[in-house]
mmCIF file of C-alpha atoms in Angstrom:
data_model
loop_
_atom_site.group_PDB
_atom_site.id
_atom_site.type_symbol
_atom_site.label_atom_id
_atom_site.label_comp_id
_atom_site.label_asym_id
_atom_site.label_seq_id
_atom_site.Cartn_x
_atom_site.Cartn_y
_atom_site.Cartn_z
ATOM 1 C CA MET R 1 -20.286 -3.573 -66.630
ATOM 2 C CA SER R 2 -20.990 -7.175 -67.592
ATOM 3 C CA ARG R 3 -20.487 -10.054 -65.179
ATOM 4 C CA LEU R 4 -18.450 -11.862 -67.844
ATOM 5 C CA GLY R 5 -16.234 -8.832 -68.344
ATOM 6 C CA GLN R 6 -15.654 -8.512 -64.618
ATOM 7 C CA ALA R 7 -14.879 -12.231 -64.324
ATOM 8 C CA MET R 8 -12.351 -12.038 -67.182
ATOM 9 C CA GLY R 9 -10.732 -8.927 -65.744
ATOM 10 C CA THR R 10 -11.579 -6.824 -68.805
ATOM 11 C CA GLN R 11 -14.357 -4.932 -67.048
ATOM 12 C CA ARG R 12 -15.306 -4.244 -63.476
ATOM 13 C CA ALA R 13 -17.915 -2.555 -61.379
ATOM 14 C CA ARG R 14 -17.367 1.198 -61.283
ATOM 15 C CA LYS R 15 -16.085 2.729 -58.078
ATOM 16 C CA ARG R 16 -18.238 4.887 -55.829
ATOM 17 C CA ARG R 17 -18.695 8.429 -57.189
ATOM 18 C CA ASP R 18 -17.180 7.244 -60.501
ATOM 19 C CA PHE R 19 -13.818 8.725 -59.480
ATOM 20 C CA TYR R 20 -10.983 7.430 -61.668
ATOM 21 C CA PRO R 21 -7.906 9.715 -61.609
ATOM 22 C CA THR R 22 -6.074 9.942 -64.951
ATOM 23 C CA ILE R 23 -2.490 9.153 -63.931
ATOM 24 C CA ASP R 24 -1.339 6.775 -66.681
ATOM 25 C CA ARG R 25 0.983 8.564 -69.125
ATOM 26 C CA ARG R 26 0.051 6.060 -71.837
ATOM 27 C CA ALA R 27 -3.093 8.132 -72.366
ATOM 28 C CA VAL R 28 -1.130 11.097 -73.715
ATOM 29 C CA PRO R 29 0.705 9.964 -76.910
ATOM 30 C CA ALA R 30 -2.522 8.786 -78.576
ATOM 31 C CA LEU R 31 -4.227 12.063 -77.716
ATOM 32 C CA LEU R 32 -1.414 14.231 -79.066
ATOM 33 C CA ALA R 33 -1.019 12.182 -82.256
ATOM 34 C CA ALA R 34 -4.748 12.397 -82.984
ATOM 35 C CA MET R 35 -4.899 16.107 -82.163
ATOM 36 C CA LEU R 36 -2.016 16.721 -84.548
ATOM 37 C CA ALA R 37 -3.623 14.624 -87.286
ATOM 38 C CA VAL R 38 -6.919 16.545 -87.178
ATOM 39 C CA GLY R 39 -5.331 19.970 -86.804
ATOM 40 C CA ASP R 40 -6.376 20.726 -83.231
ATOM 41 C CA ILE R 41 -2.714 21.390 -82.423
ATOM 42 C CA ALA R 42 0.384 22.155 -84.476
ATOM 43 C CA PRO R 43 4.088 21.696 -83.644
ATOM 44 C CA GLY R 44 5.222 24.433 -81.295
ATOM 45 C CA GLN R 45 1.706 25.851 -80.934
ATOM 46 C CA ALA R 46 0.290 26.552 -77.473
ATOM 47 C CA VAL R 47 -3.381 25.592 -77.155
ATOM 48 C CA ARG R 48 -5.717 26.483 -74.297
ATOM 49 C CA TYR R 49 -8.196 23.863 -73.131
ATOM 50 C CA ALA R 50 -10.819 23.492 -70.415
ATOM 51 C CA GLU R 51 -11.140 20.470 -68.098
ATOM 52 C CA PRO R 52 -14.809 20.408 -66.974
ATOM 53 C CA CYS R 53 -14.751 17.044 -65.108
ATOM 54 C CA ALA R 54 -11.454 17.615 -63.366
ATOM 55 C CA GLY R 55 -11.781 15.493 -60.220
ATOM 56 C CA GLN R 56 -8.604 16.244 -58.273
ATOM 57 C CA GLY R 57 -6.829 17.694 -61.298
ATOM 58 C CA ASP R 58 -4.843 14.583 -62.233
ATOM 59 C CA LEU R 59 -5.380 14.907 -65.998
ATOM 60 C CA ILE R 60 -4.416 18.586 -65.855
ATOM 61 C CA GLN R 61 -1.257 17.664 -63.986
ATOM 62 C CA LEU R 62 -0.494 14.807 -66.363
ATOM 63 C CA LEU R 63 -0.845 17.003 -69.456
ATOM 64 C CA GLN R 64 1.197 19.733 -67.819
ATOM 65 C CA HIS R 65 4.128 17.304 -67.574
ATOM 66 C CA GLU R 66 3.609 15.197 -70.701
ATOM 67 C CA ALA R 67 2.118 17.769 -73.128
ATOM 68 C CA PRO R 68 3.299 21.250 -72.088
ATOM 69 C CA GLN R 69 1.915 22.808 -75.275
ATOM 70 C CA LEU R 70 -1.574 22.213 -73.857
ATOM 71 C CA HIS R 71 -2.364 24.967 -71.367
ATOM 72 C CA CYS R 72 -5.296 24.507 -69.018
ATOM 73 C CA ALA R 73 -7.535 27.580 -68.878
ATOM 74 C CA PHE R 74 -9.596 26.230 -65.979
ATOM 75 C CA GLY R 75 -10.705 23.055 -64.242
ATOM 76 C CA LEU R 76 -14.245 22.397 -63.069
ATOM 77 C CA GLU R 77 -15.707 19.647 -60.895
ATOM 78 C CA TYR R 78 -19.305 19.052 -59.826
ATOM 79 C CA ASP R 79 -18.625 16.334 -57.246
ATOM 80 C CA TRP R 80 -15.535 17.537 -55.428
ATOM 81 C CA GLN R 81 -13.188 14.774 -54.368
ATOM 82 C CA ASP R 82 -12.104 15.181 -50.759
ATOM 83 C CA GLU R 83 -8.764 13.412 -50.844
ATOM 84 C CA GLY R 84 -5.998 15.981 -51.234
ATOM 85 C CA LEU R 85 -7.993 18.393 -53.386
ATOM 86 C CA HIS R 86 -6.377 21.391 -51.730
ATOM 87 C CA ASN R 87 -2.931 20.109 -52.756
ATOM 88 C CA ARG R 88 -3.723 19.833 -56.452
ATOM 89 C CA TRP R 89 -4.489 22.179 -59.282
ATOM 90 C CA PRO R 90 -7.136 24.715 -58.122
ATOM 91 C CA ILE R 91 -10.466 23.270 -59.257
ATOM 92 C CA ALA R 92 -13.618 25.373 -59.340
ATOM 93 C CA HIS R 93 -16.880 23.902 -58.098
ATOM 94 C CA GLY R 94 -19.467 23.780 -60.870
ATOM 95 C CA ASN R 95 -21.515 21.705 -63.290
ATOM 96 C CA ALA R 96 -20.113 21.098 -66.789
ATOM 97 C CA LEU R 97 -23.665 21.027 -68.141
ATOM 98 C CA THR R 98 -24.094 24.698 -67.231
ATOM 99 C CA LEU R 99 -21.064 25.902 -69.188
ATOM 100 C CA GLY R 100 -21.839 28.384 -71.928
ATOM 101 C CA ALA R 101 -19.946 30.148 -74.692
ATOM 102 C CA PRO R 102 -18.950 33.125 -72.454
ATOM 103 C CA ASP R 103 -17.252 30.719 -70.024
ATOM 104 C CA LEU R 104 -15.028 29.421 -72.808
ATOM 105 C CA ALA R 105 -13.686 32.720 -74.120
ATOM 106 C CA GLY R 106 -10.116 32.108 -75.245
ATOM 107 C CA VAL R 107 -10.514 28.325 -74.906
ATOM 108 C CA GLU R 108 -9.947 26.261 -78.049
ATOM 109 C CA LEU R 109 -10.605 22.699 -76.861
ATOM 110 C CA ILE R 110 -12.275 20.695 -74.121
ATOM 111 C CA VAL R 111 -10.274 17.740 -72.797
ATOM 112 C CA THR R 112 -11.498 15.524 -69.968
ATOM 113 C CA ASN R 113 -11.965 12.059 -68.515
ATOM 114 C CA PRO R 114 -15.730 12.283 -67.882
ATOM 115 C CA PRO R 115 -17.951 10.070 -65.720
ATOM 116 C CA TRP R 116 -18.387 6.780 -67.573
ATOM 117 C CA LYS R 117 -21.901 6.121 -66.316
ATOM 118 C CA ARG R 118 -24.036 6.571 -69.397
ATOM 119 C CA GLU R 119 -26.695 8.696 -67.710
ATOM 120 C CA ALA R 120 -23.957 11.252 -66.959
ATOM 121 C CA LEU R 121 -21.741 10.703 -70.014
ATOM 122 C CA HIS R 122 -24.305 11.098 -72.780
ATOM 123 C CA PRO R 123 -25.670 14.516 -71.749
ATOM 124 C CA LEU R 124 -22.077 15.711 -71.404
ATOM 125 C CA ILE R 125 -21.269 14.604 -74.957
ATOM 126 C CA THR R 126 -24.208 16.544 -76.380
ATOM 127 C CA HIS R 127 -23.563 19.703 -74.377
ATOM 128 C CA LEU R 128 -19.772 19.931 -74.586
ATOM 129 C CA ALA R 129 -19.689 19.090 -78.307
ATOM 130 C CA SER R 130 -21.983 22.066 -78.911
ATOM 131 C CA LEU R 131 -19.412 24.405 -77.347
ATOM 132 C CA ARG R 132 -15.964 23.347 -78.562
ATOM 133 C CA PRO R 133 -14.183 20.392 -80.169
ATOM 134 C CA THR R 134 -14.222 17.963 -77.241
ATOM 135 C CA TRP R 135 -11.834 15.091 -76.456
ATOM 136 C CA LEU R 136 -13.248 12.565 -73.962
ATOM 137 C CA LEU R 137 -11.380 9.599 -72.488
ATOM 138 C CA TYR R 138 -13.478 6.545 -71.643
ATOM 139 C CA ASP R 139 -14.015 2.867 -72.420
ATOM 140 C CA GLY R 140 -12.980 1.774 -75.886
ATOM 141 C CA SER R 141 -15.975 -0.510 -76.437
ATOM 142 C CA TRP R 142 -18.538 2.313 -76.339
ATOM 143 C CA ALA R 143 -18.160 3.155 -80.046
ATOM 144 C CA PHE R 144 -19.382 -0.310 -81.029
ATOM 145 C CA THR R 145 -22.582 -0.259 -78.985
ATOM 146 C CA LYS R 146 -26.111 0.728 -80.000
ATOM 147 C CA GLN R 147 -26.109 3.499 -77.425
ATOM 148 C CA ALA R 148 -23.397 5.285 -79.432
ATOM 149 C CA ALA R 149 -25.629 5.579 -82.517
ATOM 150 C CA PRO R 150 -27.302 8.900 -81.565
ATOM 151 C CA PHE R 151 -23.863 10.516 -81.364
ATOM 152 C CA HIS R 152 -22.388 9.275 -84.655
ATOM 153 C CA ARG R 153 -22.960 12.575 -86.475
ATOM 154 C CA VAL R 154 -20.923 14.568 -83.959
ATOM 155 C CA LEU R 155 -18.303 11.864 -83.366
ATOM 156 C CA THR R 156 -15.437 12.921 -85.631
ATOM 157 C CA ASP R 157 -12.517 10.830 -84.354
ATOM 158 C CA VAL R 158 -11.678 7.787 -82.248
ATOM 159 C CA ALA R 159 -8.093 7.429 -81.013
ATOM 160 C CA ALA R 160 -7.272 3.985 -79.639
ATOM 161 C CA VAL R 161 -5.242 4.084 -76.433
ATOM 162 C CA GLY R 162 -5.141 0.526 -75.123
ATOM 163 C CA ARG R 163 -5.297 -0.505 -71.495
ATOM 164 C CA LEU R 164 -4.868 2.172 -68.834
ATOM 165 C CA ARG R 165 -4.533 2.013 -65.096
ATOM 166 C CA PHE R 166 -6.385 4.598 -63.069
ATOM 167 C CA PHE R 167 -4.739 3.617 -59.793
ATOM 168 C CA PRO R 168 -1.117 2.536 -59.200
ATOM 169 C CA PRO R 169 -0.874 -1.270 -59.141
ATOM 170 C CA PRO R 170 -0.776 -2.716 -55.630
ATOM 171 C CA GLY R 171 2.580 -3.724 -54.198
ATOM 172 C CA ARG R 172 3.598 -7.257 -53.415
ATOM 173 C CA PRO R 173 1.563 -9.101 -50.772
ATOM 174 C CA LEU R 174 3.279 -10.282 -47.623
ATOM 175 C CA ARG R 175 4.611 -13.805 -47.843
ATOM 176 C CA LEU R 176 2.828 -16.266 -45.567
ATOM 177 C CA PRO R 177 4.837 -18.501 -43.238
ATOM 178 C CA GLY R 178 5.697 -21.800 -44.954
ATOM 179 C CA GLU R 179 4.266 -20.652 -48.311
ATOM 180 C CA SER R 180 5.933 -22.248 -51.341
ATOM 181 C CA ASP R 181 7.383 -20.174 -54.171
ATOM 182 C CA ALA R 182 4.709 -21.404 -56.574
ATOM 183 C CA ALA R 183 1.878 -20.623 -54.156
ATOM 184 C CA TYR R 184 3.280 -17.156 -53.481
ATOM 185 C CA ARG R 185 3.643 -16.359 -57.195
ATOM 186 C CA ASP R 186 0.070 -17.467 -57.830
ATOM 187 C CA ARG R 187 -1.259 -15.378 -54.953
ATOM 188 C CA ALA R 188 0.794 -12.345 -56.049
ATOM 189 C CA ARG R 189 -0.640 -12.673 -59.582
ATOM 190 C CA LYS R 190 -4.176 -12.706 -58.207
ATOM 191 C CA TRP R 191 -3.321 -9.768 -55.953
ATOM 192 C CA ARG R 192 -2.192 -7.668 -58.916
ATOM 193 C CA SER R 193 -5.306 -8.581 -60.919
ATOM 194 C CA MET R 194 -7.633 -7.149 -58.259
ATOM 195 C CA ASP R 195 -7.536 -3.760 -59.996
ATOM 196 C CA PRO R 196 -7.128 -4.606 -63.714
ATOM 197 C CA PRO R 197 -6.547 -1.914 -66.356
ATOM 198 C CA ASP R 198 -9.382 -0.669 -68.556
ATOM 199 C CA ASP R 199 -9.497 -0.651 -72.375
ATOM 200 C CA CYS R 200 -9.778 3.012 -73.331
ATOM 201 C CA ALA R 201 -10.012 5.412 -76.253
ATOM 202 C CA TRP R 202 -10.119 9.146 -76.812
ATOM 203 C CA TYR R 203 -13.288 10.304 -78.574
ATOM 204 C CA ARG R 204 -13.504 13.644 -80.361
ATOM 205 C CA PHE R 205 -16.944 15.240 -80.648
ATOM 206 C CA CYS R 206 -17.762 18.478 -82.440
ATOM 207 C CA ALA R 207 -21.277 19.647 -83.330
ATOM 208 C CA ALA R 208 -19.870 22.270 -85.713
ATOM 209 C CA GLU R 209 -18.365 19.445 -87.787
ATOM 210 C CA ALA R 210 -21.440 17.183 -87.719
ATOM 211 C CA SER R 211 -21.489 14.786 -90.653
ATOM 212 C CA ALA R 212 -22.870 11.449 -91.785
ATOM 213 C CA ALA R 213 -19.313 10.315 -92.552
ATOM 214 C CA PRO R 214 -17.846 7.669 -90.253
ATOM 215 C CA PRO R 215 -15.341 8.876 -87.642
ATOM 216 C CA ARG R 216 -11.634 8.792 -88.384
ATOM 217 C CA LEU R 217 -9.803 6.025 -86.541
ATOM 218 C CA HIS R 218 -6.368 6.673 -85.061
ATOM 219 C CA LEU R 219 -4.514 3.521 -84.055
ATOM 220 C CA ALA R 220 -2.637 3.280 -80.779
ATOM 221 C CA VAL R 221 0.938 4.569 -80.660
ATOM 222 C CA PRO R 222 3.832 3.122 -78.593
ATOM 223 C CA SER R 223 4.191 4.581 -75.111
ATOM 224 C CA ALA R 224 5.785 3.871 -71.740
ATOM 225 C CA ARG R 225 4.033 1.111 -69.785
ATOM 226 C CA GLU R 226 3.767 2.824 -66.425
ATOM 227 C CA ALA R 227 1.903 5.423 -64.449
ATOM 228 C CA SER R 228 3.416 8.895 -64.470
ATOM 229 C CA ALA R 229 5.674 9.881 -61.594
ATOM 230 C CA GLN R 230 3.405 12.763 -60.596
ATOM 231 C CA GLY R 231 0.434 10.422 -60.673
ATOM 232 C CA GLN R 232 2.176 8.004 -58.351
ATOM 233 C CA LEU R 233 3.035 10.843 -55.968
ATOM 234 C CA ALA R 234 -0.450 12.303 -56.170
ATOM 235 C CA LEU R 235 -1.992 9.055 -54.961
ATOM 236 C CA ALA R 236 0.644 8.304 -52.332
#
């Protein structure tokens, strides 16, 4: 992430182990609208998907509540997260890069929030797109960078999401003795900006639909401006 982006609050250094739980329900409407537009889902149709970078299972849990027509066939995680894993969706231990066609029998889509570090992300794009139509959630600026060029042929769709929070916003700081209202408001604003939201998009990759045509762009759709209730509870 750039120093300027971090200073402006639009980007920040990634957290250790690249663990960012998907708890913000604003991620879901854009995904469903784009899936519907491209024919990956249909009204009233149940679709089975795999989550190969499942972390603690937050995205699975979010989709279970917000998009019940999407049924998770299995979740997989290479770098198990210790915090509360046993209380979440059962996640198998494994490497997404070793998945093959037999593992995805009965699975129609891949949906995940992958590691954003490029050395991990780019091999995942190539491999997962070769198996099934794949929806990946990560930073919205990636599509406009040179590093995205090698993937243009398999990038079929970009669905704008907007800014997402991956952790519940911090509560109010304690008021200091003798602190003025103006000073407290300013300090509370800075406190809340310590963990700013990230600009995100859903990217659909599919090697079977490789083409020189530019990807279809799906604009953001209105959604609730808050983290999901289950996400809040999961991180409590």
